[in-house]
């Protein structure tokens, strides 16, 4: 599905406004010049007249059309030069009444030919960060600042973490919508599960996909709120995003209260996404065994059957950092 639909709609609208505003502002500056300087109004009227003649000559053709056109163009250039000289003489920039787009490349349309302009991609990425639910984590957690040094003490742990890093790095950089590649991160507290989940999210958003990050507790909270409110539109949007986004990241699975409601919410979400071919990443600091004990077989068999399991090991990096 690609970019978040709501963000896309809003940003298209912002571009349309930006484009029209830029043109209206230029028109207002032209009006201001005409009001202040009749000379400019005269030049503009002459240029308009010239434009009409140019067009008529070009369409009409005739034996000496080319020569006429060249002469008209020359006159036009002379008028433009006179206008620019007049304006700079009065302390105005020569292009004062030109349209000034925020992006010269696409003229604030968001597209260059049929390709999306980089400025619009950047706007969508920023909006994707904002709507991902990751907030401040995105500023501090990336692949670049994830260090494998923290796992060096035990060679097997180091090798396992290097492999996890490589798999997640590739996962993020090769992510495509609808591929349905699911990953479950297991491991004790402070070992970098959330950090690498954020790193994956950032790359996948930058590559133009719709990512939604949530903790299991917040997820359940949203479903409870929706049930409590009787399916109001504001919460329905959030729930739809959990189901529809290209990549859903459910962090800290197993910290929520386990009861029939929560288990059925998580089961249905995981199952729906599997059936629709949408990718999901989960992480938990329970062991696979604990997770089995905690949830019904229905959930754990889905997870262990359809998810690539990555086990994080090492010494709590949070604690290691505090000691540094
Ligand atoms: N390899 C690493 N390099 C740099 N910083 C790290 C690394 N691993 C973890 N951190 C940092 O340590 C802190 C804890 O990591 P993180 O939150 O990812 O752990 P976690 O596995 O999600 O733990 P929990 O199970 O408690 O949620 C974070 O601030 C994170 O940025
Ligand atoms: Mg975490
Ligand atoms: Zn642009």
Short mmCIF file of C-alpha atoms in Angstrom, two decimals, residues 23-298:
data_model
loop_
_atom_site.label_atom_id
_atom_site.label_comp_id
_atom_site.label_asym_id
_atom_site.label_seq_id
_atom_site.Cartn_x
_atom_site.Cartn_y
_atom_site.Cartn_z
CA UNK A 23 0.85 32.10 -7.43
CA UNK A 24 -1.54 34.37 -5.56
CA UNK A 25 1.33 36.04 -3.72
CA UNK A 26 3.14 36.71 -7.01
CA UNK A 27 -0.05 38.18 -8.43
CA UNK A 28 -0.39 40.39 -5.36
CA UNK A 29 3.20 41.62 -5.75
CA UNK A 30 2.52 42.38 -9.41
CA UNK A 31 -0.55 44.36 -8.38
CA UNK A 32 1.50 46.25 -5.84
CA UNK A 33 4.10 47.15 -8.49
CA UNK A 34 1.40 48.33 -10.90
CA UNK A 35 -0.16 50.49 -8.22
CA UNK A 36 3.15 52.09 -7.30
CA UNK A 37 4.80 52.34 -10.70
CA UNK A 38 2.66 53.05 -13.79
CA UNK A 39 5.86 52.43 -15.80
CA UNK A 40 5.80 48.78 -14.81
CA UNK A 41 2.11 48.48 -15.60
CA UNK A 42 2.84 49.89 -19.05
CA UNK A 43 5.71 47.48 -19.66
CA UNK A 44 3.58 44.55 -18.52
CA UNK A 45 0.73 45.62 -20.79
CA UNK A 46 3.17 45.89 -23.70
CA UNK A 47 4.59 42.45 -22.92
CA UNK A 48 1.10 41.01 -22.79
CA UNK A 49 0.30 42.56 -26.15
CA UNK A 50 3.55 41.20 -27.53
CA UNK A 51 2.73 37.74 -26.27
CA UNK A 52 -0.57 37.76 -28.10
CA UNK A 53 1.11 38.90 -31.32
CA UNK A 54 3.79 36.23 -30.91
CA UNK A 55 1.21 33.55 -30.63
CA UNK A 56 -0.79 34.82 -33.57
CA UNK A 57 2.32 34.98 -35.73
CA UNK A 58 3.44 31.51 -34.73
CA UNK A 59 0.04 30.03 -35.51
CA UNK A 60 -0.51 32.06 -38.69
CA UNK A 61 2.77 31.08 -40.29
CA UNK A 62 3.48 32.73 -43.65
CA UNK A 63 6.65 33.37 -45.64
CA UNK A 64 8.38 35.75 -43.25
CA UNK A 65 6.96 34.30 -40.00
CA UNK A 66 10.37 33.20 -38.71
CA UNK A 67 11.89 36.63 -39.16
CA UNK A 68 8.87 38.28 -37.51
CA UNK A 69 9.03 35.91 -34.58
CA UNK A 70 12.72 36.59 -34.04
CA UNK A 71 12.04 40.33 -34.03
CA UNK A 72 9.17 39.94 -31.57
CA UNK A 73 11.29 37.86 -29.24
CA UNK A 74 13.96 40.48 -29.32
CA UNK A 75 11.45 43.15 -28.39
CA UNK A 76 10.24 40.97 -25.57
CA UNK A 77 13.74 40.54 -24.20
CA UNK A 78 14.30 44.26 -24.40
CA UNK A 79 11.11 44.92 -22.43
CA UNK A 80 12.12 42.35 -19.82
CA UNK A 81 15.53 43.94 -19.45
CA UNK A 82 13.97 47.38 -19.13
CA UNK A 83 11.57 46.09 -16.49
CA UNK A 84 14.36 44.45 -14.50
CA UNK A 85 16.51 47.57 -14.70
CA UNK A 86 13.63 49.76 -13.58
CA UNK A 87 12.85 47.50 -10.60
CA UNK A 88 16.43 47.19 -9.40
CA UNK A 89 16.74 50.97 -9.80
CA UNK A 90 13.85 51.29 -7.33
CA UNK A 91 15.47 48.86 -4.91
CA UNK A 92 13.36 45.82 -5.81
CA UNK A 93 14.69 42.44 -6.86
CA UNK A 94 14.32 42.00 -10.61
CA UNK A 95 12.15 38.91 -10.13
CA UNK A 96 9.96 40.57 -7.48
CA UNK A 97 6.66 39.62 -9.10
CA UNK A 98 7.73 36.21 -10.34
CA UNK A 99 6.20 33.16 -8.67
CA UNK A 100 8.50 31.92 -5.90
CA UNK A 101 7.89 28.27 -5.23
CA UNK A 102 9.27 26.63 -2.10
CA UNK A 103 10.67 23.96 -4.40
CA UNK A 104 11.92 25.20 -7.76
CA UNK A 105 12.32 21.65 -9.01
CA UNK A 106 8.64 20.73 -8.98
CA UNK A 107 7.05 24.20 -8.72
CA UNK A 108 5.30 22.97 -5.56
CA UNK A 109 3.31 20.40 -7.46
CA UNK A 110 5.14 17.52 -5.74
CA UNK A 111 5.96 15.92 -9.07
CA UNK A 112 8.61 16.28 -11.75
CA UNK A 113 6.99 14.85 -14.85
CA UNK A 114 5.37 11.73 -13.44
CA UNK A 115 7.96 11.10 -10.74
CA UNK A 116 7.43 12.21 -7.17
CA UNK A 117 9.75 15.09 -6.30
CA UNK A 118 12.33 14.59 -3.53
CA UNK A 119 10.72 17.40 -1.54
CA UNK A 120 7.44 15.50 -1.39
CA UNK A 121 9.22 12.27 -0.49
CA UNK A 122 10.88 14.13 2.37
CA UNK A 123 7.55 15.55 3.51
CA UNK A 124 5.97 12.10 3.44
CA UNK A 125 8.89 10.60 5.34
CA UNK A 126 8.62 13.27 8.03
CA UNK A 127 4.89 12.65 8.26
CA UNK A 128 5.57 8.91 8.37
CA UNK A 129 7.92 9.42 11.32
CA UNK A 130 5.26 11.45 13.08
CA UNK A 131 2.46 8.96 12.48
CA UNK A 132 4.59 5.88 13.24
CA UNK A 133 4.15 6.21 16.97
CA UNK A 134 7.90 6.12 17.50
CA UNK A 135 8.26 9.74 18.53
CA UNK A 136 11.53 10.60 20.22
CA UNK A 137 12.96 7.07 19.80
CA UNK A 138 13.60 7.88 16.14
CA UNK A 139 16.05 10.59 17.15
CA UNK A 140 18.23 8.31 19.23
CA UNK A 141 18.02 4.77 17.85
CA UNK A 142 19.35 3.77 14.47
CA UNK A 143 21.46 1.08 12.81
CA UNK A 144 24.33 3.57 12.74
CA UNK A 145 24.51 4.05 16.49
CA UNK A 146 23.92 0.41 17.38
CA UNK A 147 27.24 -0.95 18.57
CA UNK A 148 28.11 -4.63 18.61
CA UNK A 149 30.90 -3.88 21.10
CA UNK A 150 28.48 -4.37 23.98
CA UNK A 151 28.23 -8.08 23.15
CA UNK A 152 31.92 -8.83 22.70
CA UNK A 153 32.54 -10.47 26.05
CA UNK A 154 31.05 -13.81 25.03
CA UNK A 155 32.03 -14.83 21.50
CA UNK A 156 28.86 -16.88 20.87
CA UNK A 157 26.69 -13.97 21.99
CA UNK A 158 28.64 -11.60 19.80
CA UNK A 159 28.21 -13.88 16.79
CA UNK A 160 24.48 -14.25 17.47
CA UNK A 161 24.00 -10.49 17.81
CA UNK A 162 25.99 -9.78 14.68
CA UNK A 163 23.73 -12.19 12.82
CA UNK A 164 20.60 -10.55 14.29
CA UNK A 165 21.89 -7.14 13.27
CA UNK A 166 22.66 -8.31 9.73
CA UNK A 167 19.28 -9.98 9.32
CA UNK A 168 17.40 -6.89 10.55
CA UNK A 169 19.55 -4.56 8.48
CA UNK A 170 18.79 -6.53 5.36
CA UNK A 171 15.15 -6.90 6.35
CA UNK A 172 14.76 -3.12 6.54
CA UNK A 173 16.65 -2.36 3.35
CA UNK A 174 14.91 -5.05 1.32
CA UNK A 175 11.45 -4.56 2.78
CA UNK A 176 8.57 -4.62 0.33
CA UNK A 177 4.87 -4.36 1.03
CA UNK A 178 2.95 -7.58 0.94
CA UNK A 179 6.02 -9.80 1.27
CA UNK A 180 4.75 -10.97 4.67
CA UNK A 181 8.07 -11.41 6.39
CA UNK A 182 7.54 -11.60 10.10
CA UNK A 183 10.14 -11.38 12.79
CA UNK A 184 9.99 -12.10 16.51
CA UNK A 185 12.70 -10.69 18.75
CA UNK A 186 13.25 -12.56 21.98
CA UNK A 187 15.65 -11.59 24.72
CA UNK A 188 16.18 -10.09 28.15
CA UNK A 189 15.81 -6.47 29.06
CA UNK A 190 18.17 -3.83 27.68
CA UNK A 191 19.60 -5.96 24.88
CA UNK A 192 18.59 -3.68 22.01
CA UNK A 193 15.29 -5.12 20.82
CA UNK A 194 13.50 -1.77 20.82
CA UNK A 195 16.60 -0.04 19.47
CA UNK A 196 16.81 -2.31 16.43
CA UNK A 197 13.02 -2.25 15.95
CA UNK A 198 13.24 1.55 15.74
CA UNK A 199 16.17 1.28 13.35
CA UNK A 200 14.13 -0.99 11.10
CA UNK A 201 11.12 1.34 11.31
CA UNK A 202 13.18 4.38 10.34
CA UNK A 203 14.64 2.74 7.24
CA UNK A 204 11.33 1.26 6.13
CA UNK A 205 9.59 4.65 6.53
CA UNK A 206 12.40 6.36 4.62
CA UNK A 207 11.92 3.83 1.85
CA UNK A 208 8.30 4.97 1.53
CA UNK A 209 6.32 2.45 3.53
CA UNK A 210 3.71 2.94 6.19
CA UNK A 211 5.00 1.76 9.56
CA UNK A 212 3.17 1.64 12.83
CA UNK A 213 4.96 1.07 16.13
CA UNK A 214 3.15 0.33 19.35
CA UNK A 215 3.69 -1.45 22.61
CA UNK A 216 1.39 -4.34 23.43
CA UNK A 217 -0.01 -2.34 26.36
CA UNK A 218 -0.89 0.67 24.18
CA UNK A 219 -2.33 -1.61 21.54
CA UNK A 220 -4.63 -3.31 24.00
CA UNK A 221 -5.50 0.09 25.45
CA UNK A 222 -6.62 1.31 22.03
CA UNK A 223 -8.82 -1.74 21.50
CA UNK A 224 -10.29 -1.36 24.98
CA UNK A 225 -10.99 2.30 24.36
CA UNK A 226 -12.66 1.44 21.09
CA UNK A 227 -14.84 -1.19 22.76
CA UNK A 228 -15.67 1.20 25.58
CA UNK A 229 -16.57 3.97 23.16
CA UNK A 230 -18.57 1.65 20.96
CA UNK A 231 -16.34 1.92 17.89
CA UNK A 232 -16.02 5.67 17.51
CA UNK A 233 -14.37 7.00 14.41
CA UNK A 234 -11.25 8.39 16.09
CA UNK A 235 -10.28 5.08 17.62
CA UNK A 236 -11.44 3.11 14.58
CA UNK A 237 -8.77 4.95 12.55
CA UNK A 238 -6.07 3.82 14.94
CA UNK A 239 -7.26 0.23 14.86
CA UNK A 240 -7.48 0.29 11.07
CA UNK A 241 -3.89 1.53 10.97
CA UNK A 242 -2.77 -1.44 13.09
CA UNK A 243 -4.43 -3.79 10.64
CA UNK A 244 -3.52 -2.03 7.37
CA UNK A 245 -0.02 -0.59 7.74
CA UNK A 246 2.79 -2.17 5.74
CA UNK A 247 4.79 -3.00 8.82
CA UNK A 248 3.36 -3.27 12.33
CA UNK A 249 5.79 -3.40 15.23
CA UNK A 250 4.39 -4.65 18.50
CA UNK A 251 6.93 -4.08 21.24
CA UNK A 252 7.01 -5.57 24.73
CA UNK A 253 4.58 -8.36 24.05
CA UNK A 254 3.78 -10.07 27.32
CA UNK A 255 3.75 -6.96 29.48
CA UNK A 256 0.00 -6.54 29.00
CA UNK A 257 -2.52 -8.23 31.24
CA UNK A 258 -3.43 -11.57 29.74
CA UNK A 259 -7.12 -12.34 29.60
CA UNK A 260 -9.55 -13.52 26.97
CA UNK A 261 -9.99 -10.08 25.52
CA UNK A 262 -6.30 -9.25 25.16
CA UNK A 263 -5.44 -12.67 23.77
CA UNK A 264 -8.21 -12.48 21.22
CA UNK A 265 -7.15 -8.97 20.17
CA UNK A 266 -3.56 -10.03 19.65
CA UNK A 267 -4.51 -13.29 17.98
CA UNK A 268 -6.90 -11.60 15.57
CA UNK A 269 -4.45 -8.89 14.67
CA UNK A 270 -1.55 -11.26 14.09
CA UNK A 271 -3.79 -13.61 12.17
CA UNK A 272 -5.45 -10.97 10.00
CA UNK A 273 -2.09 -9.55 9.05
CA UNK A 274 -0.75 -12.99 8.16
CA UNK A 275 -3.81 -13.69 6.02
CA UNK A 276 -3.44 -10.37 4.22
CA UNK A 277 0.28 -10.85 3.64
CA UNK A 278 1.29 -7.89 5.80
CA UNK A 279 4.51 -7.97 7.76
CA UNK A 280 4.67 -7.77 11.53
CA UNK A 281 7.53 -7.57 13.99
CA UNK A 282 7.06 -8.40 17.62
CA UNK A 283 9.43 -8.31 20.53
CA UNK A 284 9.24 -9.66 24.01
CA UNK A 285 11.52 -10.25 26.94
CA UNK A 286 9.81 -13.48 27.76
CA UNK A 287 11.52 -16.65 26.63
CA UNK A 288 9.77 -18.71 23.95
CA UNK A 289 8.80 -21.13 26.71
CA UNK A 290 7.30 -18.39 28.88
CA UNK A 291 5.43 -16.99 25.93
CA UNK A 292 3.94 -20.42 25.26
CA UNK A 293 2.79 -20.63 28.85
CA UNK A 294 1.40 -17.15 28.78
CA UNK A 295 -0.72 -17.35 25.64
CA UNK A 296 -2.95 -19.86 24.07
CA UNK A 297 -1.38 -22.22 21.62
CA UNK A 298 -3.32 -20.44 18.92
#
